[in-house]
PDB file of C-alpha atoms in Angstrom:
ATOM      1  CA  MET Q 173     -18.973  56.241 -28.882  1.00 53.00           C
ATOM      2  CA  PHE Q 174     -17.561  58.252 -26.001  1.00 62.00           C
ATOM      3  CA  PRO Q 175     -17.711  62.035 -25.648  1.00 65.00           C
ATOM      4  CA  HIS Q 176     -14.668  63.657 -27.235  1.00 66.00           C
ATOM      5  CA  ARG Q 177     -13.814  66.925 -25.503  1.00 81.00           C
ATOM      6  CA  THR Q 178     -11.259  69.707 -25.531  1.00 88.00           C
ATOM      7  CA  LEU Q 179      -9.529  69.876 -22.164  1.00 92.00           C
ATOM      8  CA  CYS Q 180     -10.446  73.050 -20.255  1.00 93.00           C
ATOM      9  CA  TYR Q 181      -9.208  74.759 -17.104  1.00 97.00           C
ATOM     10  CA  LEU Q 182     -11.818  73.843 -14.472  1.00 97.00           C
ATOM     11  CA  PRO Q 183     -14.434  73.162 -17.185  1.00 94.00           C
ATOM     12  CA  PRO Q 184     -18.003  74.488 -17.133  1.00 93.00           C
ATOM     13  CA  VAL Q 185     -20.703  72.402 -15.492  1.00 92.00           C
ATOM     14  CA  SER Q 186     -22.266  71.628 -18.906  1.00 88.00           C
ATOM     15  CA  TRP Q 187     -18.944  70.250 -20.161  1.00 87.00           C
ATOM     16  CA  CYS Q 188     -18.839  67.865 -17.187  1.00 90.00           C
ATOM     17  CA  ALA Q 189     -22.538  66.994 -17.539  1.00 88.00           C
ATOM     18  CA  ALA Q 190     -21.912  65.939 -21.148  1.00 83.00           C
ATOM     19  CA  ALA Q 191     -19.310  63.455 -19.924  1.00 83.00           C
ATOM     20  CA  TRP Q 192     -21.069  62.312 -16.767  1.00 87.00           C
ATOM     21  CA  ASN Q 193     -23.387  59.682 -18.231  1.00 82.00           C
ATOM     22  CA  SER Q 194     -20.651  58.007 -20.271  1.00 84.00           C
ATOM     23  CA  GLU Q 195     -18.319  55.307 -19.092  1.00 87.00           C
ATOM     24  CA  ALA Q 196     -15.364  57.119 -20.670  1.00 89.00           C
ATOM     25  CA  LEU Q 197     -14.329  60.576 -21.801  1.00 88.00           C
ATOM     26  CA  VAL Q 198     -11.833  61.061 -24.620  1.00 90.00           C
ATOM     27  CA  VAL Q 199      -9.722  64.182 -24.129  1.00 91.00           C
ATOM     28  CA  GLU Q 200      -8.387  65.712 -27.351  1.00 91.00           C
ATOM     29  CA  ALA Q 201      -4.602  65.486 -26.984  1.00 93.00           C
ATOM     30  CA  HIS Q 202      -3.559  66.260 -30.585  1.00 92.00           C
ATOM     31  CA  GLU Q 203      -5.157  69.616 -31.323  1.00 91.00           C
ATOM     32  CA  HIS Q 204      -3.396  72.957 -31.603  1.00 89.00           C
ATOM     33  CA  TYR Q 205      -3.925  75.591 -28.943  1.00 90.00           C
ATOM     34  CA  GLN Q 206      -6.713  78.067 -29.763  1.00 85.00           C
ATOM     35  CA  LYS Q 207      -6.647  81.576 -28.378  1.00 85.00           C
ATOM     36  CA  GLY Q 208      -9.754  82.848 -26.600  1.00 83.00           C
ATOM     37  CA  SER Q 209     -10.954  79.443 -25.471  1.00 87.00           C
ATOM     38  CA  LEU Q 210     -11.590  77.813 -22.105  1.00 89.00           C
ATOM     39  CA  ARG Q 211      -8.325  75.887 -22.324  1.00 93.00           C
ATOM     40  CA  ASN Q 212      -6.683  78.380 -19.966  1.00 96.00           C
ATOM     41  CA  ARG Q 213      -9.650  80.169 -18.391  1.00 96.00           C
ATOM     42  CA  CYS Q 214     -12.714  79.488 -16.294  1.00 97.00           C
ATOM     43  CA  HIS Q 215     -15.588  81.406 -14.706  1.00 97.00           C
ATOM     44  CA  ILE Q 216     -16.498  81.409 -11.034  1.00 98.00           C
ATOM     45  CA  ALA Q 217     -19.173  83.241  -8.998  1.00 96.00           C
ATOM     46  CA  GLY Q 218     -17.456  86.043  -7.111  1.00 94.00           C
ATOM     47  CA  PRO Q 219     -18.943  88.620  -4.767  1.00 94.00           C
ATOM     48  CA  ASN Q 220     -19.383  91.021  -7.724  1.00 95.00           C
ATOM     49  CA  GLY Q 221     -20.824  88.452 -10.144  1.00 96.00           C
ATOM     50  CA  VAL Q 222     -19.133  86.245 -12.714  1.00 97.00           C
ATOM     51  CA  GLN Q 223     -15.361  86.396 -12.446  1.00 97.00           C
ATOM     52  CA  ARG Q 224     -12.971  85.072 -15.080  1.00 97.00           C
ATOM     53  CA  LEU Q 225      -9.721  83.408 -14.053  1.00 98.00           C
ATOM     54  CA  SER Q 226      -7.045  83.079 -16.761  1.00 97.00           C
ATOM     55  CA  ILE Q 227      -3.800  81.154 -16.643  1.00 97.00           C
ATOM     56  CA  PRO Q 228      -1.010  83.141 -18.348  1.00 96.00           C
ATOM     57  CA  LEU Q 229       0.889  81.246 -21.023  1.00 95.00           C
ATOM     58  CA  GLU Q 230       4.405  81.564 -22.355  1.00 92.00           C
ATOM     59  CA  LYS Q 231       4.989  83.286 -25.687  1.00 80.00           C
ATOM     60  CA  GLY Q 232       4.515  81.273 -28.855  1.00 62.00           C
ATOM     61  CA  LYS Q 233       1.100  79.929 -27.857  1.00 56.00           C
ATOM     62  CA  HIS Q 234      -0.560  81.449 -30.941  1.00 59.00           C
ATOM     63  CA  GLN Q 235       1.737  79.824 -33.490  1.00 64.00           C
ATOM     64  CA  GLN Q 236      -0.208  76.600 -34.104  1.00 76.00           C
ATOM     65  CA  MET Q 237       1.454  75.001 -31.093  1.00 89.00           C
ATOM     66  CA  PRO Q 238       0.315  71.483 -30.173  1.00 92.00           C
ATOM     67  CA  ILE Q 239      -1.811  71.673 -27.029  1.00 93.00           C
ATOM     68  CA  ARG Q 240       0.497  69.359 -25.077  1.00 94.00           C
ATOM     69  CA  GLU Q 241       3.424  71.747 -25.660  1.00 94.00           C
ATOM     70  CA  VAL Q 242       1.751  74.919 -24.359  1.00 95.00           C
ATOM     71  CA  ARG Q 243       3.676  76.105 -21.298  1.00 96.00           C
ATOM     72  CA  ILE Q 244       2.341  77.990 -18.310  1.00 97.00           C
ATOM     73  CA  ALA Q 245       3.999  81.353 -17.588  1.00 97.00           C
ATOM     74  CA  TYR Q 246       4.984  82.242 -14.048  1.00 97.00           C
ATOM     75  CA  ASP Q 247       6.086  85.870 -14.619  1.00 96.00           C
ATOM     76  CA  GLU Q 248       3.288  86.897 -12.281  1.00 94.00           C
ATOM     77  CA  ASN Q 249       1.963  84.941  -9.305  1.00 97.00           C
ATOM     78  CA  TRP Q 250      -1.292  83.901 -10.958  1.00 98.00           C
ATOM     79  CA  GLN Q 251      -1.614  80.867  -8.694  1.00 98.00           C
ATOM     80  CA  ARG Q 252      -1.832  83.041  -5.580  1.00 98.00           C
ATOM     81  CA  GLN Q 253      -4.288  85.371  -7.340  1.00 98.00           C
ATOM     82  CA  HIS Q 254      -6.505  82.472  -8.444  1.00 98.00           C
ATOM     83  CA  TRP Q 255      -6.437  80.864  -5.011  1.00 98.00           C
ATOM     84  CA  ARG Q 256      -7.363  84.154  -3.324  1.00 98.00           C
ATOM     85  CA  SER Q 257     -10.233  84.622  -5.772  1.00 98.00           C
ATOM     86  CA  ILE Q 258     -11.451  81.061  -5.218  1.00 98.00           C
ATOM     87  CA  SER Q 259     -11.190  81.426  -1.426  1.00 97.00           C
ATOM     88  CA  THR Q 260     -13.042  84.754  -1.474  1.00 97.00           C
ATOM     89  CA  ALA Q 261     -15.756  83.389  -3.753  1.00 97.00           C
ATOM     90  CA  TYR Q 262     -16.289  80.060  -2.004  1.00 98.00           C
ATOM     91  CA  GLY Q 263     -14.997  80.495   1.545  1.00 97.00           C
ATOM     92  CA  ASN Q 264     -18.610  80.487   2.779  1.00 96.00           C
ATOM     93  CA  ALA Q 265     -19.787  77.705   0.461  1.00 97.00           C
ATOM     94  CA  PRO Q 266     -21.159  74.626   2.260  1.00 97.00           C
ATOM     95  CA  TYR Q 267     -18.392  72.295   1.060  1.00 98.00           C
ATOM     96  CA  TYR Q 268     -15.408  74.647   0.853  1.00 98.00           C
ATOM     97  CA  GLU Q 269     -13.868  73.271   4.044  1.00 97.00           C
ATOM     98  CA  HIS Q 270     -14.256  69.709   2.743  1.00 96.00           C
ATOM     99  CA  TYR Q 271     -12.263  70.303  -0.457  1.00 97.00           C
ATOM    100  CA  ALA Q 272     -10.063  73.404  -0.087  1.00 97.00           C
ATOM    101  CA  GLU Q 273      -7.164  71.640   1.600  1.00 97.00           C
ATOM    102  CA  ASP Q 274      -6.966  69.028  -1.173  1.00 97.00           C
ATOM    103  CA  LEU Q 275      -7.342  71.640  -3.937  1.00 97.00           C
ATOM    104  CA  ALA Q 276      -4.755  74.099  -2.566  1.00 97.00           C
ATOM    105  CA  PRO Q 277      -1.707  72.138  -3.818  1.00 97.00           C
ATOM    106  CA  PHE Q 278      -2.838  72.811  -7.407  1.00 98.00           C
ATOM    107  CA  TYR Q 279      -2.160  76.476  -6.642  1.00 98.00           C
ATOM    108  CA  GLU Q 280       1.238  75.829  -5.069  1.00 97.00           C
ATOM    109  CA  LYS Q 281       2.920  73.309  -7.376  1.00 97.00           C
ATOM    110  CA  ARG Q 282       4.370  74.679 -10.599  1.00 97.00           C
ATOM    111  CA  PHE Q 283       3.162  72.658 -13.549  1.00 98.00           C
ATOM    112  CA  VAL Q 284       5.151  73.134 -16.760  1.00 98.00           C
ATOM    113  CA  PHE Q 285       2.430  72.316 -19.290  1.00 97.00           C
ATOM    114  CA  LEU Q 286      -1.158  73.597 -19.373  1.00 97.00           C
ATOM    115  CA  PHE Q 287      -2.473  70.254 -20.614  1.00 97.00           C
ATOM    116  CA  ASP Q 288      -0.996  68.339 -17.660  1.00 98.00           C
ATOM    117  CA  TYR Q 289      -2.315  70.882 -15.168  1.00 98.00           C
ATOM    118  CA  ASN Q 290      -5.839  70.774 -16.624  1.00 97.00           C
ATOM    119  CA  LEU Q 291      -5.843  66.977 -16.795  1.00 97.00           C
ATOM    120  CA  ASP Q 292      -4.749  66.611 -13.158  1.00 97.00           C
ATOM    121  CA  LEU Q 293      -7.414  69.114 -12.035  1.00 97.00           C
ATOM    122  CA  LEU Q 294     -10.132  67.354 -14.047  1.00 95.00           C
ATOM    123  CA  THR Q 295      -9.166  63.960 -12.641  1.00 96.00           C
ATOM    124  CA  PHE Q 296      -9.090  65.368  -9.111  1.00 96.00           C
ATOM    125  CA  ILE Q 297     -12.556  66.931  -9.331  1.00 95.00           C
ATOM    126  CA  LEU Q 298     -14.502  64.462 -11.490  1.00 93.00           C
ATOM    127  CA  GLN Q 299     -13.063  61.177 -10.318  1.00 92.00           C
ATOM    128  CA  LYS Q 300     -11.656  61.767  -6.842  1.00 94.00           C
ATOM    129  CA  LYS Q 301     -14.135  64.285  -5.428  1.00 94.00           C
ATOM    130  CA  LEU Q 302     -17.385  63.868  -7.381  1.00 93.00           C
ATOM    131  CA  ALA Q 303     -16.870  60.095  -7.667  1.00 92.00           C
ATOM    132  CA  TRP Q 304     -17.481  59.810 -11.412  1.00 93.00           C
ATOM    133  CA  PRO Q 305     -16.844  56.136 -12.166  1.00 91.00           C
ATOM    134  CA  GLY Q 306     -15.785  56.754 -15.750  1.00 90.00           C
ATOM    135  CA  GLU Q 307     -12.395  56.636 -17.367  1.00 92.00           C
ATOM    136  CA  ILE Q 308     -10.500  59.558 -18.888  1.00 93.00           C
ATOM    137  CA  ARG Q 309      -8.643  58.615 -22.073  1.00 93.00           C
ATOM    138  CA  MET Q 310      -6.367  60.586 -24.382  1.00 93.00           C
ATOM    139  CA  SER Q 311      -7.212  60.733 -28.077  1.00 91.00           C
ATOM    140  CA  GLU Q 312      -4.900  58.702 -30.305  1.00 89.00           C
ATOM    141  CA  PHE Q 313      -5.145  61.152 -33.207  1.00 87.00           C
ATOM    142  CA  TYR Q 314      -6.826  64.492 -33.857  1.00 86.00           C
ATOM    143  CA  GLU Q 315     -10.587  64.430 -34.093  1.00 78.00           C
ATOM    144  CA  ALA Q 316     -12.686  67.569 -33.884  1.00 75.00           C
ATOM    145  CA  PRO Q 317     -14.219  67.613 -30.389  1.00 67.00           C
ATOM    146  CA  ALA Q 318     -17.981  67.297 -30.061  1.00 64.00           C
ATOM    147  CA  ALA Q 319     -19.931  70.491 -29.612  1.00 65.00           C
ATOM    148  CA  VAL Q 320     -21.146  71.211 -26.101  1.00 59.00           C
ATOM    149  CA  GLU Q 321     -24.425  72.979 -25.434  1.00 60.00           C
ATOM    150  CA  TYR Q 322     -23.369  75.399 -22.729  1.00 58.00           C
ATOM    151  CA  GLY Q 323     -25.810  76.498 -20.065  1.00 56.00           C
ATOM    152  CA  MET Q 324     -28.050  73.428 -20.246  1.00 58.00           C
ATOM    153  CA  THR Q 325     -27.662  72.385 -16.586  1.00 67.00           C
ATOM    154  CA  ARG Q 326     -30.043  72.018 -13.690  1.00 82.00           C
ATOM    155  CA  ARG Q 327     -30.096  74.731 -11.050  1.00 91.00           C
ATOM    156  CA  TYR Q 328     -28.369  74.174  -7.744  1.00 95.00           C
ATOM    157  CA  PRO Q 329     -27.832  76.481  -4.740  1.00 95.00           C
ATOM    158  CA  GLN Q 330     -25.006  78.997  -5.235  1.00 96.00           C
ATOM    159  CA  VAL Q 331     -23.139  81.175  -2.739  1.00 96.00           C
ATOM    160  CA  PHE Q 332     -24.160  84.561  -4.179  1.00 95.00           C
ATOM    161  CA  GLU Q 333     -27.527  83.509  -5.640  1.00 95.00           C
ATOM    162  CA  GLU Q 334     -29.496  85.978  -3.486  1.00 94.00           C
ATOM    163  CA  LYS Q 335     -27.327  88.821  -4.769  1.00 95.00           C
ATOM    164  CA  HIS Q 336     -26.901  87.873  -8.459  1.00 95.00           C
ATOM    165  CA  GLY Q 337     -29.528  85.222  -9.140  1.00 95.00           C
ATOM    166  CA  PHE Q 338     -28.536  81.828 -10.473  1.00 95.00           C
ATOM    167  CA  LEU Q 339     -25.409  82.052 -12.637  1.00 94.00           C
ATOM    168  CA  PRO Q 340     -25.531  79.178 -15.146  1.00 92.00           C
ATOM    169  CA  ASP Q 341     -22.628  77.118 -16.390  1.00 91.00           C
ATOM    170  CA  LEU Q 342     -19.865  78.283 -14.129  1.00 95.00           C
ATOM    171  CA  SER Q 343     -16.784  76.187 -13.498  1.00 96.00           C
ATOM    172  CA  VAL Q 344     -17.355  72.727 -12.055  1.00 96.00           C
ATOM    173  CA  LEU Q 345     -15.541  74.140  -9.008  1.00 96.00           C
ATOM    174  CA  ASP Q 346     -18.707  76.124  -8.224  1.00 97.00           C
ATOM    175  CA  LEU Q 347     -20.732  72.910  -8.249  1.00 96.00           C
ATOM    176  CA  LEU Q 348     -18.189  71.077  -6.078  1.00 96.00           C
ATOM    177  CA  PHE Q 349     -18.053  73.767  -3.382  1.00 98.00           C
ATOM    178  CA  CYS Q 350     -21.816  74.378  -3.396  1.00 97.00           C
ATOM    179  CA  CYS Q 351     -23.090  70.779  -3.606  1.00 96.00           C
ATOM    180  CA  GLY Q 352     -20.248  68.485  -2.604  1.00 96.00           C
ATOM    181  CA  LYS Q 353     -20.607  64.913  -3.846  1.00 93.00           C
ATOM    182  CA  ARG Q 354     -24.288  65.615  -4.601  1.00 94.00           C
ATOM    183  CA  GLY Q 355     -22.893  67.576  -7.552  1.00 93.00           C
ATOM    184  CA  GLY Q 356     -22.876  64.266  -9.417  1.00 91.00           C
ATOM    185  CA  GLU Q 357     -26.688  64.283  -9.279  1.00 90.00           C
ATOM    186  CA  VAL Q 358     -26.730  67.724 -10.930  1.00 90.00           C
ATOM    187  CA  LEU Q 359     -24.352  66.487 -13.622  1.00 89.00           C
ATOM    188  CA  ALA Q 360     -26.420  63.350 -14.196  1.00 87.00           C
ATOM    189  CA  ALA Q 361     -29.551  65.475 -14.673  1.00 84.00           C
ATOM    190  CA  GLY Q 362     -27.595  67.565 -17.215  1.00 73.00           C
TER     191      GLY Q 362
END
């Protein structure tokens, strides 16, 4: 049986660790959008501590809308705001220069659907940058996603650790910029 997960925006390290030791990950593609979840938000380590980034969504998202139909809103320039926050938070990270140029297009291109954006980001980070050899599959029908024990990950060096201490279970982006491809070892250790 493969891990069955809700697709998140730049998922937490524990989410990725739960998938890491499997040969495949099944992404729930038939659920309805749930307000207040990580589907459109993530947490990074900023200069002032944990910072939440949220993708604005078009109206109607709370009306039992299928997750694949949830549209991203572009009334405000959230992409520029997110990219500035990411650059400020990780500009001094050891691997920022290695990955920033490849990540930047995700904050320039306008994706229509949240699901597609999250899936492309997940594929980019897990498979292309962290070299996870597994396969990402879409669910064929709705199945309640498996519970994830958040915060159960091994420590790794972080940019603002001297200032804030270790901040557990941030976005996998934190792991990528701080550890590079060695981030896979952290995920494997779960």
